[in-house]
Each structure stands twice: as C-alpha cells, then as structure tokens.
Amino acid sequence: GAVVSQHPSWVICKSGTSVKIECRSLDFQATTMFWYRQFPKQSLMLMATSNEGSKATYEQGVEKDKFLINHASLTLSTLTVTSAHPEDSSFYICSAPRDGFEAFFGQGTRLTVV
Amino acid sequence: GEDVEQSLFLSVREGDSSVINCTYTDSSSTYLYWYKQEPGAGLQLLTYIFSNMDMKQDQRLTVLLNKKDKHLSLRIADTQTGDSAIYFCAESISNTGKLIFGQGTTLQVKP
C-alpha cells in the first residue's frame, strides 16, 4: 500500500487564489520531505526541501514567497501555491525518504489554474 | 552539476524483453532508482540498487549497474501491455533522499 499520501489528487482554482497541497508519510516519520514539479511530458524538477522544525530550502529559480512550505509535524508537509496564475498549472508531487534512502512518492496533485 | 540522461522512447512487442538505459554523472550517488509512472498518476518505486552492487534481480526486473561507465539499465522480461508507462531513472544526491531524475523513457508495448 501507499506509504506517502498526497491530497488533493487534483484541484481547479481561479487565478489569484491560493491552493494548499498536503503530503503525509503514513507509517514512518519523515523529518525531510521533497516537493517536485512536473510539466506535461517532462521530467520531475525538484522545487524545495521541506524540513521539520526549520525553514524550507528552495532550489534556484523557485520563488519562496510563491510556494510556501510548512513542515508542521514529522508526518506532514504542506505546499501552498499563493496567488496562483495559469502558468502555475502543473503536476506537483512530494516524496519522503524512509530509512534514509528509500524515496517514496505521493500520488501527485494536478493543479489547474483558470 | 548532476545530470541523468535517458533515451526518450522504446517500443517492444508483448512477450519480448525491454531494456531501458540511463547514464548519470554523480559518482558519489549511493543509490540509483527506477520509477514507473502511468498516465496521470504518481511515481511507483520499482526497484533500486546500491552502488556497490553490479546487478539486482526482482521477479521480471533486472537492474545492471556499471559504475565505471556510470551506466544503469533496467531489463523487463516478458514485457506485458500493462508495462506500458514512462520509466524514470534517478540518482540520489549524497544520500539525502533528494533525487535527480532523467527525462523518462516512454515504453510502448504492442500486442
């Protein structure tokens, strides 16, 4: 069964609104989680590293004020896309490493901004 | 910087073997991974290999690692139509759980 759960699976929102995506590790604690973005027919690009109890680390070119990350507990990280615009439409997917190396991914969230 | 390269497309007939190839650049990667992604879905971890191994077999899947050439391959025996998907190889960055992905290989299985 799934070891990382992501919610929602898909969301449609209006331009200018904010959307929150949750990522939960189900049967293990994850002090670190990762958020990726995937454009259609492309690979996954790492956006940021979510750290429990401290600030997230963002990859170069990713706007931290646009993509707010909160690692509220050892099993939950959230990504909030603020003031979403159509160009933010994408597939967002999180991962959590178990035992330090087994990287398990959530089901992904398809965001469409209209 | 780190880079992972894959061929983009592979077409095989049902029952044949499929071999998907990948090259990577980070020689310090301890683990290398293969993921499967079906349309509109997340990533399914298929298998991984520790860098001190040459080969790992798991049912129909065989992973070969040539560390000298930084070449990784995934062989799927007796390929089925349900194996049609995009396959990503990925390398870990200093065992942080952070992964660098290849572009993905689309596997098409013809009946």
mmCIF file of N, CA and C in Angstrom, chain A residues 7 27 38 58:
data_model
loop_
_atom_site.group_PDB
_atom_site.id
_atom_site.type_symbol
_atom_site.label_atom_id
_atom_site.label_comp_id
_atom_site.label_asym_id
_atom_site.label_seq_id
_atom_site.Cartn_x
_atom_site.Cartn_y
_atom_site.Cartn_z
ATOM 1 N N HIS A 7 -2.658 14.954 -0.956
ATOM 2 C CA HIS A 7 -4.055 15.386 -1.098
ATOM 3 C C HIS A 7 -4.115 16.873 -1.389
ATOM 4 N N ASP A 27 3.316 5.579 7.598
ATOM 5 C CA ASP A 27 3.725 4.660 8.659
ATOM 6 C C ASP A 27 5.168 4.880 9.093
ATOM 7 N N GLN A 38 6.232 18.751 -12.139
ATOM 8 C CA GLN A 38 6.384 18.067 -13.423
ATOM 9 C C GLN A 38 5.482 18.732 -14.448
ATOM 10 N N TYR A 58 14.924 26.135 -0.805
ATOM 11 C CA TYR A 58 14.390 26.212 -2.158
ATOM 12 C C TYR A 58 15.503 26.074 -3.193
#
